[in-house]
Coordinates of C-alpha atoms in Angstrom, one line a residue:
X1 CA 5.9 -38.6 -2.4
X2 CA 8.5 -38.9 0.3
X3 CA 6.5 -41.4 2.0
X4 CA 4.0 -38.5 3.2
X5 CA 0.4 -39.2 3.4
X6 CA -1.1 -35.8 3.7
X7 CA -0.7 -31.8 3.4
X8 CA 2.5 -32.4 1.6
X9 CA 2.1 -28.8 -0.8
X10 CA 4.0 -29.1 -4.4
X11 CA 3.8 -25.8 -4.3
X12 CA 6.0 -25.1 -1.6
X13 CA 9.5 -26.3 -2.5
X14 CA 10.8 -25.8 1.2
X15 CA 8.9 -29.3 2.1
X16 CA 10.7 -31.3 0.1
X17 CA 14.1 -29.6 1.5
X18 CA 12.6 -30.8 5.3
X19 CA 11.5 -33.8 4.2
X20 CA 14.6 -34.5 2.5
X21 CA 16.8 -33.9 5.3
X22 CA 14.6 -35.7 8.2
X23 CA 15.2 -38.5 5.9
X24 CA 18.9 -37.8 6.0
X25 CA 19.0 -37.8 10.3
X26 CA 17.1 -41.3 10.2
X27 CA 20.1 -43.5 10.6
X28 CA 21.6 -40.7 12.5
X29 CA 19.4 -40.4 15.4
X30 CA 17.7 -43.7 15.0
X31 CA 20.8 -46.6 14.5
X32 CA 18.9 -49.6 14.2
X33 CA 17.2 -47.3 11.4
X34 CA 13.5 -47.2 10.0
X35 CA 11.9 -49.3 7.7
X36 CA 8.6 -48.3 6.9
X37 CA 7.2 -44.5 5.9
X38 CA 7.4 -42.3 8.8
X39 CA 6.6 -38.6 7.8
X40 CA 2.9 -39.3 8.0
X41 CA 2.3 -35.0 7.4
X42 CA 3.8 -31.7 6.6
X43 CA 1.9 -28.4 6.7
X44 CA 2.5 -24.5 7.3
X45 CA 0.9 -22.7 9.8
X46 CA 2.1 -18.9 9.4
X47 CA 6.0 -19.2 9.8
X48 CA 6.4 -22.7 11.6
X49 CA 6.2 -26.0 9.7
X50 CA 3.8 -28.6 11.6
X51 CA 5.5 -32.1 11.1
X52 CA 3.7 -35.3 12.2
X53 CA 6.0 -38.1 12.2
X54 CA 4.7 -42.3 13.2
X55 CA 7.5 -44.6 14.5
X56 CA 7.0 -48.6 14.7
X57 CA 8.9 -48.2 18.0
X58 CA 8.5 -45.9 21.0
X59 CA 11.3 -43.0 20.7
X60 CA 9.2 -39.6 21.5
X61 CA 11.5 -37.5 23.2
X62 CA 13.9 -37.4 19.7
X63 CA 11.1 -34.7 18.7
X64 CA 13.3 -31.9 19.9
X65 CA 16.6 -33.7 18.5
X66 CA 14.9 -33.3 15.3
X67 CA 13.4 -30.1 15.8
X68 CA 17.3 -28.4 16.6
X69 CA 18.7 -30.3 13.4
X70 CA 16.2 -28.5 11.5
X71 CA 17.1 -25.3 12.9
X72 CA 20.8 -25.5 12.7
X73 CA 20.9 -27.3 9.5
X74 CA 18.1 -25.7 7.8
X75 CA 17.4 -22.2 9.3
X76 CA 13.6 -23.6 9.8
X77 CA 11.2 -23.6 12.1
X78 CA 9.4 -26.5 13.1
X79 CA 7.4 -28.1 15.2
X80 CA 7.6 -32.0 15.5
X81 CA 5.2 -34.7 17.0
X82 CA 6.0 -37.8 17.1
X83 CA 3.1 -40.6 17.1
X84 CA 3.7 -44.3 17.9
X85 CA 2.4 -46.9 16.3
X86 CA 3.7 -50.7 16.9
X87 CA 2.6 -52.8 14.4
X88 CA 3.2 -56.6 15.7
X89 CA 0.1 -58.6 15.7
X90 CA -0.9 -59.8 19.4
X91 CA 1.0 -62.4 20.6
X92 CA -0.8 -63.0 24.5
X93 CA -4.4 -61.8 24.6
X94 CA -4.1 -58.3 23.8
X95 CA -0.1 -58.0 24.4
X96 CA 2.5 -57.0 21.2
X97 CA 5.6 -58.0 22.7
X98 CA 6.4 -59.7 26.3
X99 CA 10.0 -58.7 27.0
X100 CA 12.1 -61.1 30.0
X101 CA 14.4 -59.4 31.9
X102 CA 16.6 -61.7 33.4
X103 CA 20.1 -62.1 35.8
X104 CA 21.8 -65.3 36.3
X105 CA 22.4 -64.1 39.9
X106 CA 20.7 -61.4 42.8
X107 CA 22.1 -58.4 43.5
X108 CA 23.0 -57.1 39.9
X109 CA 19.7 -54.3 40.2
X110 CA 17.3 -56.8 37.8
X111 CA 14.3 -55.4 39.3
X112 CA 15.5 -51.9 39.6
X113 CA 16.5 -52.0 35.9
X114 CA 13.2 -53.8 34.8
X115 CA 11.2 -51.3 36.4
X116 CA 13.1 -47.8 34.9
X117 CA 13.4 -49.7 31.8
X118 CA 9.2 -50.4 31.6
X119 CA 9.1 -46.6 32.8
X120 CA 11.1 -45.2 30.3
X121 CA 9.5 -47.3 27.4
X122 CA 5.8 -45.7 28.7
X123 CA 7.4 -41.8 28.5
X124 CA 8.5 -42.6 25.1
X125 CA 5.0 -43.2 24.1
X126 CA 4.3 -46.7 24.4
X127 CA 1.5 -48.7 26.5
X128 CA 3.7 -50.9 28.9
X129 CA 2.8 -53.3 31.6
X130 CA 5.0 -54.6 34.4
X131 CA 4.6 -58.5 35.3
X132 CA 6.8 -58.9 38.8
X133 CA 7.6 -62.8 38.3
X134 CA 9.8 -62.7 41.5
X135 CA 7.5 -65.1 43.9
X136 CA 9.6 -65.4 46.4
X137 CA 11.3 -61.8 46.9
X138 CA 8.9 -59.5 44.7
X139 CA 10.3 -56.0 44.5
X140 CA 8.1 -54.0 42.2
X141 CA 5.6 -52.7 45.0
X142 CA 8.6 -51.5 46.6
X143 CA 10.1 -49.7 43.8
X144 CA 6.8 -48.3 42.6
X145 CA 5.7 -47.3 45.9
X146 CA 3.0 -49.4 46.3
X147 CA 3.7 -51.6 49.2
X148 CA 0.5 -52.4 51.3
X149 CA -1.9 -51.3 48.4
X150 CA -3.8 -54.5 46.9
X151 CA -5.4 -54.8 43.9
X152 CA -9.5 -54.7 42.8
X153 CA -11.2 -57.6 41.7
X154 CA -12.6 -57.1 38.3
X155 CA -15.1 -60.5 38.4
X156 CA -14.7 -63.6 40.2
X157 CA -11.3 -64.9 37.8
X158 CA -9.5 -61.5 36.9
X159 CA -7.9 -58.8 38.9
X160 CA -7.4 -55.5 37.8
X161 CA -3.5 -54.5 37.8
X162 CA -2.3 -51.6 40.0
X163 CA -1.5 -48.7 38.1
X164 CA 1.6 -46.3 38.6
X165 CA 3.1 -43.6 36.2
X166 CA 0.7 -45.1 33.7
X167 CA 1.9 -48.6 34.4
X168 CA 0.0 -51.1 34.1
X169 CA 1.3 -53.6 36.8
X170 CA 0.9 -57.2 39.1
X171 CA 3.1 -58.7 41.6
X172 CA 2.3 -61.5 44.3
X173 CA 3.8 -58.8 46.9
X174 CA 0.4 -57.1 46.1
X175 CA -1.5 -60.2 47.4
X176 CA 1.2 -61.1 50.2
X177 CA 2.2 -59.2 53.2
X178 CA 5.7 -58.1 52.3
X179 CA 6.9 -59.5 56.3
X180 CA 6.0 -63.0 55.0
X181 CA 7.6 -65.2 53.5
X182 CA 6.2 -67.3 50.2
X183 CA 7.2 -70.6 51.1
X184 CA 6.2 -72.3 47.7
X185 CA 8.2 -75.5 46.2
X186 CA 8.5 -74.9 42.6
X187 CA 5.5 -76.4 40.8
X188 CA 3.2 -74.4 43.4
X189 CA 5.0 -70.9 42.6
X190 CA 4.9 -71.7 38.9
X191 CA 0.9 -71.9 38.9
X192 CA 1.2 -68.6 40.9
X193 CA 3.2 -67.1 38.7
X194 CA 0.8 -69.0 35.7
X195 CA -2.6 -66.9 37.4
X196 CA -0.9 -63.5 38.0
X197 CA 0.0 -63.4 33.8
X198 CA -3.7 -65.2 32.6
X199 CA -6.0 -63.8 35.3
X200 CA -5.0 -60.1 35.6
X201 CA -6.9 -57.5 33.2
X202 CA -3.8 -56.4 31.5
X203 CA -5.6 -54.0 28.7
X204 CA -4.3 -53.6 25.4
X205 CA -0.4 -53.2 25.7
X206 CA 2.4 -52.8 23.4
X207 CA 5.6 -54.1 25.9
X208 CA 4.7 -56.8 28.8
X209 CA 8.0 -56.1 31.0
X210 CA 8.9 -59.3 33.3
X211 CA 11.0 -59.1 35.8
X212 CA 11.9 -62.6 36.3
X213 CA 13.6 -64.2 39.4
X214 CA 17.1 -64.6 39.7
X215 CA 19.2 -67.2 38.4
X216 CA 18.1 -70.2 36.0
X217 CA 15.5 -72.9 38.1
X218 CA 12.4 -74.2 37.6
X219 CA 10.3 -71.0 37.1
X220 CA 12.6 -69.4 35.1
X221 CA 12.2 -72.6 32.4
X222 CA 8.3 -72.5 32.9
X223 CA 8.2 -68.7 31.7
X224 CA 10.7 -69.4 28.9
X225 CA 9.1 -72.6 27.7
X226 CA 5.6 -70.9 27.5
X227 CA 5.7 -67.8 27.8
X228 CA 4.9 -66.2 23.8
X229 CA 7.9 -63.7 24.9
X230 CA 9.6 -61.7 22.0
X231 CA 13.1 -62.5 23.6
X232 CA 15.1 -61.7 26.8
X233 CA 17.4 -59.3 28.4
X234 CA 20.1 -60.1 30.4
X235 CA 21.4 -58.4 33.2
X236 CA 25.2 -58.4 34.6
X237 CA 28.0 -56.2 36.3
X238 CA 31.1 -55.9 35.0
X239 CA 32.4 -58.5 37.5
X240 CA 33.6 -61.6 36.9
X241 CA 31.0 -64.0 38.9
X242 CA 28.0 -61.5 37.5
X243 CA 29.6 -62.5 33.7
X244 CA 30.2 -66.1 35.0
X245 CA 26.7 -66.5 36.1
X246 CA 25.0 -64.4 33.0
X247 CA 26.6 -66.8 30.5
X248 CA 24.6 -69.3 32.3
X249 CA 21.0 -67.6 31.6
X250 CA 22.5 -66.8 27.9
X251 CA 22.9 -70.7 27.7
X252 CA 19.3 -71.4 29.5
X253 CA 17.9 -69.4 26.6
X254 CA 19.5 -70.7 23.9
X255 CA 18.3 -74.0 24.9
X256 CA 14.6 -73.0 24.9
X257 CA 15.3 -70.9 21.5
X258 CA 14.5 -67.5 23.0
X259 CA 16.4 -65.2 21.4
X260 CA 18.7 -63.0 23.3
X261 CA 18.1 -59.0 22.8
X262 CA 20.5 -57.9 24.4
X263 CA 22.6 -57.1 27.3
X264 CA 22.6 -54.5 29.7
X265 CA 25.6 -53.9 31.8
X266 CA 24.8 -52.0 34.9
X267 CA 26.9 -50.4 37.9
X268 CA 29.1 -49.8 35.0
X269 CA 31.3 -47.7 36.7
X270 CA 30.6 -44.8 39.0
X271 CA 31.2 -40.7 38.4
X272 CA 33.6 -39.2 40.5
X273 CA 31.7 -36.0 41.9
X274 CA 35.5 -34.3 42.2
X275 CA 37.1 -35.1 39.3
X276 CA 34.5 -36.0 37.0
X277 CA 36.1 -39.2 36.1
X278 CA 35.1 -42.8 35.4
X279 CA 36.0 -45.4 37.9
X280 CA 35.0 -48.9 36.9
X281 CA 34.8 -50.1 41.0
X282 CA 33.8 -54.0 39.7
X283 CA 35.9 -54.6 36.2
X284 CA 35.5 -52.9 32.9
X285 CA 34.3 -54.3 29.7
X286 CA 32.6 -57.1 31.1
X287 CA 29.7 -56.4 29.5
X288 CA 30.7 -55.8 26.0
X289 CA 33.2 -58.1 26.3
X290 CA 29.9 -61.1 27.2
X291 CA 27.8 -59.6 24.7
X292 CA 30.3 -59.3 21.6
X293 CA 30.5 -62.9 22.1
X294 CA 27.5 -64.1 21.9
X295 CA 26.8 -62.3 19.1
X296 CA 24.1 -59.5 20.6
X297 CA 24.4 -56.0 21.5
X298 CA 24.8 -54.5 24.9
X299 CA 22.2 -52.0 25.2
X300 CA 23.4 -49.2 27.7
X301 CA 25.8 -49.2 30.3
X302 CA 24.2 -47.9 33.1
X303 CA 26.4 -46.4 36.0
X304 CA 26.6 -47.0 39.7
X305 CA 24.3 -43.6 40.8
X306 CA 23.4 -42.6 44.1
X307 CA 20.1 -41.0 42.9
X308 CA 19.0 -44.6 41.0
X309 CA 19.1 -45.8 44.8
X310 CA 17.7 -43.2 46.7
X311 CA 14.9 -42.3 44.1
X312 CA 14.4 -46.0 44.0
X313 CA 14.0 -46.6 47.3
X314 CA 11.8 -43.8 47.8
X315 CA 9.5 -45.1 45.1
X316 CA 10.2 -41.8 42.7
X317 CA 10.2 -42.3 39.0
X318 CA 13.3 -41.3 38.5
X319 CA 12.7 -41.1 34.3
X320 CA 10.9 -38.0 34.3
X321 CA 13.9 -36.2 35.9
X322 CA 16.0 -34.3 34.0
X323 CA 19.1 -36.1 34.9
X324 CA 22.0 -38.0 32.7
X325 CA 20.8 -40.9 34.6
X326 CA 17.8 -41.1 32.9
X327 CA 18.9 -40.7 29.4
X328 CA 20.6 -44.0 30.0
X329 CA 17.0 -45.9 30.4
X330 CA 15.7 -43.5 27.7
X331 CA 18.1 -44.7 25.1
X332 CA 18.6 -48.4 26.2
X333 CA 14.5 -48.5 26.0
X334 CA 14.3 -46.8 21.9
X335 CA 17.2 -49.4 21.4
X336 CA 15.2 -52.0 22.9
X337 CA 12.0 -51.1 20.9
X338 CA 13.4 -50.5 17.7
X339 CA 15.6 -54.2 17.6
X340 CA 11.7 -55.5 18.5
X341 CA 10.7 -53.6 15.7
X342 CA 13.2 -55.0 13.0
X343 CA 12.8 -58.4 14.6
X344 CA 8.6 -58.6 13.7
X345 CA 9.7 -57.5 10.4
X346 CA 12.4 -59.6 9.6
X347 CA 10.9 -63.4 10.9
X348 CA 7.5 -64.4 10.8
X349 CA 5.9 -65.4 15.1
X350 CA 5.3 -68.4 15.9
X351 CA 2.0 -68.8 18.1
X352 CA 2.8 -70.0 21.6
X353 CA 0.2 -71.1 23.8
X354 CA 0.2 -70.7 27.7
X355 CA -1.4 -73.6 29.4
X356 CA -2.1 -74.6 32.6
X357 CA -0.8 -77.9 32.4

């Protein structure tokens, strides 16, 4: 009954009011909505109700949404877990879903984005790796803190990734000194690129995060063509050349039929610390403006934020702060997840294979 598979009590009439109206916050709290059970069980222990709830996508910190609805709405007390529990079948050796995050240009904060986006997607519950595909200026030891540190040797062919926050994660900065330069032509950094994904001991994940290079050349078509991703995520400013340049990745993508997921729009516009305002510094409604017309949604506006730099910089994880900056990541990832979610459901995968060749 009501989708609950255990402790649900007939005899207690106040469940079926909970139930009821946890059903009724669903498309409240959670747009892109839920379709599959999710009250897995109900039960009280002296005056508070004990409420487990599964989600196919990572969303864990909407427990205490859900807890306050409850009490305002329903006078009850309640204590809320939520579980998460990704069902897509494997689609790279023991990964659910590789996600590309992508720019048509530098400077837009890919990597910076890529990295709090993989972070926010781990607090929310899931198990998230971070692949840095950026041979020639890798930026995830930097970001993570990790600069200098190298990785273990599992056996003679895999690596074992470096691990930060819970992230599991491999970049070539790892294996280069970050004062040299990788001086690769393009079919060299591709087979790079090709052993950091196949020969790195990546566990059992449910989101592979890449932050790709820069623009739309040679590598970027290797990934897309073989990679099994799940789609990409683009990554623009409101300015015009950012827009200019993301259309080109959009169309890169659409030519290898990777679908788009969306669009994220960041140094949106910056806070004014005096008046509280909103100043959009490089254009407004760039962003939504791109992504309306191509049909896919813009997933967070993110805004131009002195901490996102300074707590970048320093390495910090700036998600498990209790700042509005970080709700921003929070939501834009349960957006992210839940879109991957409905996608599984609604088309069957096709099996990709990465080769070598």
């Amino acid at each position: 009954m009501f989708g609950i598979k255990k402790f649900f009590s007939k005899e207690d009439p106040r469940q079926t009011e909970i139930v009821n109206m946890l059903n009724g916050y669903r498309s409240a709290i959670f747009p892109m909505g839920i379709q599959s059970e999710w009250i897995s069980s109900i039960e009280k222990q002296k005056s508070v109700y004990q409420i487990t709830i599964t989600l196919p996508f990572a969303a864990r910190s909407q427990q205490f949404e859900l807890e306050q609805h409850l009490r305002k709405d329903n006078n009850t007390d309640a204590s809320i877990k939520i579980e998460t529990a990704i069902p897509s079948a494997y689609k790279f050796k023991k990964i659910k879903h590789i996600v590309l995050i992508a720019s048509g240009k530098g400077g837009v904060g890919k990597s910076t984005t890529a990295v709090n986006l993989a972070l926010a997607m781990q607090a929310e519950g899931a198990k998230v790796g971070l692949l840095d595909a950026d041979i020639y200026g890798p930026s995830v030891p930097s970001l993570l803190g990790l600069v200098g540190q190298q990785p273990s040797a599992k056996d003679d062919k895999t690596l074992n990734p470096m691990q930060k926050y819970g992230l599991n994660t491999m970049s070539i900065g790892y294996l280069v000194p970050a004062e040299n330069a990788t001086v690769w032509r393009g079919p060299m950094a591709s087979q790079a690129l090709n052993q950091l994904l196949n020969e790195t001991d990546w566990g059992e994940l449910d989101y592979l995060i890449v932050d790709m290079p820069p623009g739309t050349g040679d590598i970027q078509l290797t990934m897309t063509q073989k990679l099994p991703a799940s789609g990409a995520v683009i990554i623009t400013t409101p300015q015009d050349l950012a827009l200019a340049d993301a259309q080109k990745g959009i169309a890169m993508f659409s030519q290898v039929n990777l679908p788009i997921i969306g669009l994220i729009e960041n140094m949106s516009y910056f806070n004014c610390q005096h008046c509280g305002g909103k100043n959009a510094l490089f254009g407004q409604d760039g962003g939504s403006e791109l992504a309306a017309r191509h049909g896919v949604p813009l997933l967070a506006e993110i805004p131009l934020d002195i901490q996102i730099r300074e707590e970048s910089e320093k390495g910090h994880n700036i998600i498990t702060q209790d700042t509005k900056v970080a709700e921003h990541y929070t939501y834009c990832a349960q957006l992210l997840g839940s879109m991957l979610n409905l996608q599984s459901s609604d088309a069957a995968g096709v099996e990709v294979v990465f080769s070598d060749d």
